[in-house]
Amino acid sequence: MKFDNYMVLEFPSKSANEGFARSAVACFAAQLDPTMEELGDIRTAVSEAVTNCIVHAYPEEIGTITVRCRILKDQILDIVIKDKGIGIADLEQARRPMFTTGGAERSGMGFTIMETFMTNFSVTSEPGKGTVVHMRRKLQRRK
Amino acid sequence: MRLTSYLQEGRLTIALTGEIDHHCAKKYIDAIEGKIEAYMPNVCLLDFEDVTFMDSSGIAVVINAMRSVTRINGKLHVCGLREQPLKVIRASGIDKIIDIKEGAL
Ligand SMILES: Nc1ncnc2c1ncn2[C@@H]1O[C@H](COP(=O)(O)OP(=O)(O)O)[C@@H](O)[C@H]1O
Ligand SMILES: [Mg+2]
């Protein structure tokens, strides 16, 4: 895959890093001259994916989260968010709106939001090995 | 997390500030529940004017506020939503069960 630019972040699954991760990706995306709405969508989707790693992938321990961003041709921002946590046994169930294993503090809307806010979205997972969320967002070209 | 509130004629206004994510959501949920139980308002207004970002953790904050107010037979309104939080609320569908007032009050 041809790309124009990329960046990789690695950090521990501490909730203080949620804000850091979404801001870092938004800063990287800024070179594509996105609209406020596009930036908001990207920040939201990244926040959801990173929060899932912190809350669900590593419930009892601090593990490593990797975020990789690439800029592909035609103004496409490609984002991969990866953990080596507990994984997801039933992906279809996990992606259903309002499904959560997290109790009253979670809404079960994370995957739904990633799907609606991004142009492409996929998730692969292996129980005991971890989860990979892959998202793409095509940005409007502005004059 | 920063939150201010005031009670006027049975109406409790709670203003949230900053970015609402999982990192601070639990504190918001508990603080809002505490205020509602302390003041027992007929109407509770959640003011989002100074909320610059929220993810789905913010949905849980609104739903829990709704539960707390309903438990004391009160009503919940949400106001002052900027574009990004409004988009998240719409994507979640909770705008169908919660009264959202457009713009600031
Ligand atoms: N990275 C992950 N590792 C393990 N489980 C996950 C991961 N991401 C999501 N899940 C599972 O999928 C469910 C749905 O996720 P989501 O839609 O973001 O809702 P929520 O985070 O509010 O529970 C979670 O409750 C959890 O069981
Ligand atoms: Mg989630």
Tab-separated table of C-alpha atoms and ligand atoms in Angstrom:
chain	number	residue	atom	x	y	z
A	1	MET	CA	0.000	0.000	0.000
A	2	LYS	CA	1.358	3.378	-1.021
A	3	PHE	CA	1.338	6.046	1.638
A	4	ASP	CA	2.420	9.673	1.944
A	5	ASN	CA	3.086	9.822	5.661
A	6	TYR	CA	2.629	7.712	8.787
A	7	MET	CA	3.019	7.725	12.562
A	8	VAL	CA	2.955	5.078	15.279
A	9	LEU	CA	2.115	5.563	18.960
A	10	GLU	CA	2.512	3.075	21.761
A	11	PHE	CA	1.280	3.685	25.301
A	12	PRO	CA	0.016	1.811	28.391
A	13	SER	CA	-3.718	1.231	28.896
A	14	LYS	CA	-4.262	4.045	31.390
A	15	SER	CA	-7.425	6.097	31.034
A	16	ALA	CA	-5.443	9.358	31.114
A	17	ASN	CA	-4.160	8.353	27.648
A	18	GLU	CA	-7.633	8.491	26.069
A	19	GLY	CA	-7.402	12.248	25.625
A	20	PHE	CA	-3.789	12.031	24.541
A	21	ALA	CA	-4.498	9.428	21.830
A	22	ARG	CA	-7.447	11.228	20.211
A	23	SER	CA	-5.607	14.571	20.271
A	24	ALA	CA	-2.437	13.054	18.800
A	25	VAL	CA	-4.363	11.488	15.910
A	26	ALA	CA	-6.247	14.749	15.328
A	27	CYS	CA	-2.935	16.641	15.198
A	28	PHE	CA	-1.554	14.158	12.675
A	29	ALA	CA	-4.743	14.449	10.573
A	30	ALA	CA	-4.444	18.247	10.553
A	31	GLN	CA	-2.026	18.112	7.576
A	32	LEU	CA	-4.983	16.955	5.446
A	33	ASP	CA	-6.763	20.228	6.237
A	34	PRO	CA	-9.912	18.548	7.597
A	35	THR	CA	-13.124	20.373	8.469
A	36	MET	CA	-14.109	20.769	12.138
A	37	GLU	CA	-16.738	18.076	11.644
A	38	GLU	CA	-14.246	15.630	10.135
A	39	LEU	CA	-11.809	16.244	12.983
A	40	GLY	CA	-14.583	15.721	15.531
A	41	ASP	CA	-15.546	12.421	13.884
A	42	ILE	CA	-11.934	11.200	13.909
A	43	ARG	CA	-11.409	12.196	17.550
A	44	THR	CA	-14.616	10.437	18.545
A	45	ALA	CA	-13.846	7.175	16.728
A	46	VAL	CA	-10.284	7.050	18.117
A	47	SER	CA	-11.569	7.764	21.620
A	48	GLU	CA	-14.006	4.833	21.321
A	49	ALA	CA	-11.407	2.348	20.087
A	50	VAL	CA	-8.746	3.346	22.632
A	51	THR	CA	-11.269	3.338	25.491
A	52	ASN	CA	-12.297	-0.196	24.533
A	53	CYS	CA	-8.679	-1.343	24.855
A	54	ILE	CA	-8.417	0.296	28.287
A	55	VAL	CA	-11.774	-0.891	29.651
A	56	HIS	CA	-12.344	-4.246	27.962
A	57	ALA	CA	-9.083	-5.605	26.548
A	58	TYR	CA	-7.095	-5.228	29.771
A	59	PRO	CA	-9.704	-5.336	32.576
A	60	GLU	CA	-7.314	-6.404	35.346
A	61	GLU	CA	-3.908	-5.263	34.135
A	62	ILE	CA	-2.109	-2.504	32.300
A	63	GLY	CA	-1.263	-3.615	28.768
A	64	THR	CA	0.099	-2.010	25.629
A	65	ILE	CA	-1.988	-0.169	23.043
A	66	THR	CA	-0.654	0.640	19.582
A	67	VAL	CA	-2.106	3.279	17.291
A	68	ARG	CA	-0.851	3.507	13.726
A	69	CYS	CA	-1.988	6.198	11.293
A	70	ARG	CA	-1.177	6.490	7.623
A	71	ILE	CA	-2.128	8.989	4.982
A	72	LEU	CA	-3.055	7.205	1.787
A	73	LYS	CA	-3.647	8.821	-1.571
A	74	ASP	CA	-6.914	10.685	-2.221
A	75	GLN	CA	-7.012	12.252	1.240
A	76	ILE	CA	-7.598	9.000	3.124
A	77	LEU	CA	-6.634	8.719	6.780
A	78	ASP	CA	-6.035	5.086	7.724
A	79	ILE	CA	-6.060	4.218	11.459
A	80	VAL	CA	-5.231	0.902	13.121
A	81	ILE	CA	-5.717	0.469	16.892
A	82	LYS	CA	-4.389	-2.720	18.387
A	83	ASP	CA	-4.287	-4.426	21.779
A	84	LYS	CA	-2.970	-7.759	23.038
A	85	GLY	CA	-5.761	-8.189	25.578
A	86	ILE	CA	-8.525	-10.720	26.190
A	87	GLY	CA	-10.066	-10.508	22.701
A	88	ILE	CA	-13.711	-10.812	21.659
A	89	ALA	CA	-15.330	-14.250	21.257
A	90	ASP	CA	-18.537	-13.115	19.514
A	91	LEU	CA	-17.880	-10.128	17.259
A	92	GLU	CA	-21.360	-9.964	15.825
A	93	GLN	CA	-22.842	-9.633	19.309
A	94	ALA	CA	-20.174	-7.107	20.406
A	95	ARG	CA	-20.975	-4.836	17.439
A	96	ARG	CA	-24.711	-4.756	18.141
A	97	PRO	CA	-25.928	-1.321	19.321
A	98	MET	CA	-26.285	-1.188	23.111
A	99	PHE	CA	-24.511	-4.480	23.703
A	100	THR	CA	-22.018	-4.071	26.517
A	101	THR	CA	-20.255	-6.269	29.034
A	102	GLY	CA	-19.320	-3.115	30.920
A	103	GLY	CA	-22.359	-2.384	33.135
A	104	ALA	CA	-24.159	0.912	33.728
A	105	GLU	CA	-21.085	3.057	33.133
A	106	ARG	CA	-20.906	1.969	29.491
A	107	SER	CA	-23.520	2.575	26.806
A	108	GLY	CA	-22.650	-0.180	24.328
A	109	MET	CA	-22.552	2.387	21.520
A	110	GLY	CA	-18.787	2.453	20.841
A	111	PHE	CA	-18.697	0.207	17.775
A	112	THR	CA	-21.863	1.810	16.393
A	113	ILE	CA	-20.233	5.241	16.628
A	114	MET	CA	-16.966	4.072	14.998
A	115	GLU	CA	-18.991	2.564	12.164
A	116	THR	CA	-21.157	5.612	11.547
A	117	PHE	CA	-18.387	8.213	11.899
A	118	MET	CA	-15.797	6.502	9.661
A	119	THR	CA	-15.886	5.715	5.935
A	120	ASN	CA	-14.606	2.146	6.492
A	121	PHE	CA	-14.577	0.114	9.671
A	122	SER	CA	-13.537	-3.441	10.482
A	123	VAL	CA	-12.607	-5.334	13.615
A	124	THR	CA	-10.783	-8.629	13.963
A	125	SER	CA	-10.165	-10.410	17.224
A	126	GLU	CA	-8.894	-13.624	18.712
A	127	PRO	CA	-9.819	-14.584	22.284
A	128	GLY	CA	-6.718	-14.556	24.454
A	129	LYS	CA	-4.632	-12.830	21.758
A	130	GLY	CA	-6.148	-9.398	21.271
A	131	THR	CA	-8.167	-7.141	19.000
A	132	VAL	CA	-7.428	-4.983	15.962
A	133	VAL	CA	-9.706	-2.142	14.878
A	134	HIS	CA	-9.078	-0.802	11.377
A	135	MET	CA	-10.768	2.424	10.284
A	136	ARG	CA	-10.503	4.734	7.321
A	137	ARG	CA	-11.851	8.186	6.802
A	138	LYS	CA	-11.890	9.906	3.441
A	139	LEU	CA	-11.532	13.647	3.859
A	140	GLN	CA	-13.032	16.292	1.648
A	141	ARG	CA	-10.536	18.101	-0.534
A	142	ARG	CA	-10.827	21.811	0.188
A	143	LYS	CA	-9.667	24.551	-2.163
B	1	MET	CA	-14.015	17.053	35.664
B	2	ARG	CA	-15.704	20.307	36.624
B	3	LEU	CA	-19.380	20.719	37.377
B	4	THR	CA	-21.467	23.591	38.689
B	5	SER	CA	-25.100	23.541	39.701
B	6	TYR	CA	-27.881	25.738	41.013
B	7	LEU	CA	-31.449	25.228	42.123
B	8	GLN	CA	-34.193	27.646	41.178
B	9	GLU	CA	-37.910	27.075	41.798
B	10	GLY	CA	-37.578	23.304	41.840
B	11	ARG	CA	-35.429	23.284	38.715
B	12	LEU	CA	-31.886	22.009	39.125
B	13	THR	CA	-29.411	23.128	36.474
B	14	ILE	CA	-26.171	21.159	36.249
B	15	ALA	CA	-23.498	22.530	33.933
B	16	LEU	CA	-20.760	20.180	32.722
B	17	THR	CA	-17.430	21.367	31.352
B	18	GLY	CA	-14.575	20.163	29.175
B	19	GLU	CA	-14.202	16.765	27.548
B	20	ILE	CA	-16.357	13.825	28.688
B	21	ASP	CA	-14.732	10.454	28.160
B	22	HIS	CA	-14.404	7.228	30.131
B	23	HIS	CA	-11.552	8.767	32.138
B	24	CYS	CA	-13.951	11.179	33.879
B	25	ALA	CA	-17.417	9.690	33.195
B	26	LYS	CA	-17.725	7.823	36.498
B	27	LYS	CA	-17.048	11.027	38.444
B	28	TYR	CA	-19.740	12.861	36.449
B	29	ILE	CA	-22.241	10.032	36.908
B	30	ASP	CA	-21.722	9.972	40.692
B	31	ALA	CA	-21.675	13.757	41.091
B	32	ILE	CA	-24.908	14.197	39.088
B	33	GLU	CA	-26.653	11.421	41.015
B	34	GLY	CA	-25.528	13.037	44.294
B	35	LYS	CA	-26.916	16.448	43.301
B	36	ILE	CA	-30.238	15.001	42.165
B	37	GLU	CA	-30.665	13.001	45.376
B	38	ALA	CA	-29.711	16.016	47.509
B	39	TYR	CA	-32.006	18.556	45.801
B	40	MET	CA	-34.882	16.298	44.614
B	41	PRO	CA	-35.772	18.622	41.696
B	42	ASN	CA	-38.977	18.410	39.631
B	43	VAL	CA	-36.891	19.233	36.587
B	44	CYS	CA	-33.195	18.684	36.012
B	45	LEU	CA	-31.449	20.520	33.206
B	46	LEU	CA	-28.086	19.182	32.023
B	47	ASP	CA	-26.263	22.089	30.436
B	48	PHE	CA	-23.678	20.996	27.812
B	49	GLU	CA	-22.728	24.472	26.631
B	50	ASP	CA	-19.141	24.151	27.875
B	51	VAL	CA	-18.680	20.523	26.858
B	52	THR	CA	-16.172	20.638	23.999
B	53	PHE	CA	-16.028	16.887	23.340
B	54	MET	CA	-17.772	13.701	24.357
B	55	ASP	CA	-17.672	10.082	23.261
B	56	SER	CA	-20.115	7.293	24.093
B	57	SER	CA	-19.137	7.609	27.768
B	58	GLY	CA	-21.177	10.841	27.655
B	59	ILE	CA	-24.207	8.820	26.570
B	60	ALA	CA	-23.835	6.760	29.749
B	61	VAL	CA	-23.666	10.015	31.748
B	62	VAL	CA	-26.964	11.232	30.222
B	63	ILE	CA	-28.686	7.848	30.631
B	64	ASN	CA	-27.622	7.604	34.283
B	65	ALA	CA	-28.846	11.161	34.935
B	66	MET	CA	-32.155	10.164	33.350
B	67	ARG	CA	-32.383	7.143	35.686
B	68	SER	CA	-31.636	9.260	38.760
B	69	VAL	CA	-34.265	11.894	37.883
B	70	THR	CA	-36.883	9.327	36.929
B	71	ARG	CA	-36.402	7.559	40.269
B	72	ILE	CA	-37.664	10.710	42.042
B	73	ASN	CA	-40.418	11.289	39.428
B	74	GLY	CA	-38.652	14.283	37.923
B	75	LYS	CA	-37.956	15.182	34.303
B	76	LEU	CA	-34.615	15.527	32.507
B	77	HIS	CA	-33.759	18.037	29.800
B	78	VAL	CA	-30.455	18.428	27.972
B	79	CYS	CA	-29.470	21.779	26.498
B	80	GLY	CA	-26.595	23.742	24.955
B	81	LEU	CA	-25.177	20.877	22.880
B	82	ARG	CA	-22.406	21.797	20.468
B	83	GLU	CA	-22.174	19.998	17.136
B	84	GLN	CA	-19.846	17.167	18.162
B	85	PRO	CA	-21.711	16.061	21.319
B	86	LEU	CA	-25.030	16.432	19.462
B	87	LYS	CA	-23.781	14.166	16.679
B	88	VAL	CA	-22.766	11.492	19.203
B	89	ILE	CA	-26.151	11.734	20.933
B	90	ARG	CA	-27.986	11.430	17.607
B	91	ALA	CA	-25.858	8.459	16.513
B	92	SER	CA	-26.784	6.679	19.738
B	93	GLY	CA	-30.514	7.278	19.280
B	94	ILE	CA	-31.042	8.586	22.829
B	95	ASP	CA	-32.398	11.845	21.357
B	96	LYS	CA	-35.606	9.824	20.871
B	97	ILE	CA	-36.064	9.226	24.589
B	98	ILE	CA	-34.510	12.366	26.050
B	99	ASP	CA	-35.738	15.919	25.673
B	100	ILE	CA	-33.054	17.931	23.903
B	101	LYS	CA	-33.380	21.678	23.749
B	102	GLU	CA	-31.551	23.176	20.780
B	103	GLY	CA	-28.962	25.846	21.537
B	104	ALA	CA	-28.424	27.534	24.887
B	105	LEU	CA	-31.260	28.503	27.214
C	1	LIG	N1	-10.583	-4.149	22.490
C	1	LIG	C1	-11.515	-4.966	23.046
C	1	LIG	N2	-11.128	-6.074	23.752
C	1	LIG	C2	-12.054	-6.891	24.315
C	1	LIG	N3	-13.390	-6.694	24.221
C	1	LIG	C3	-13.841	-5.614	23.547
C	1	LIG	C4	-12.931	-4.704	22.918
C	1	LIG	N4	-13.664	-3.732	22.309
C	1	LIG	C5	-14.954	-4.029	22.548
C	1	LIG	N5	-15.094	-5.158	23.282
C	1	LIG	C6	-16.377	-5.819	23.678
C	1	LIG	O1	-17.412	-5.310	22.861
C	1	LIG	C7	-18.446	-4.702	23.651
C	1	LIG	C8	-19.059	-3.517	22.924
C	1	LIG	O2	-18.114	-2.433	22.788
C	1	LIG	P1	-18.670	-0.958	22.567
C	1	LIG	O3	-19.637	-0.955	21.430
C	1	LIG	O4	-17.509	-0.047	22.460
C	1	LIG	O5	-19.511	-0.661	23.900
C	1	LIG	P2	-19.012	-0.392	25.405
C	1	LIG	O6	-17.552	-0.024	25.360
C	1	LIG	O7	-19.861	0.739	25.872
C	1	LIG	O8	-19.249	-1.653	26.149
C	1	LIG	C9	-17.759	-4.369	24.965
C	1	LIG	O9	-18.670	-4.277	26.041
C	1	LIG	C10	-16.776	-5.515	25.118
C	1	LIG	O10	-17.426	-6.664	25.624
C	2	MG	MG	-16.689	1.186	24.015
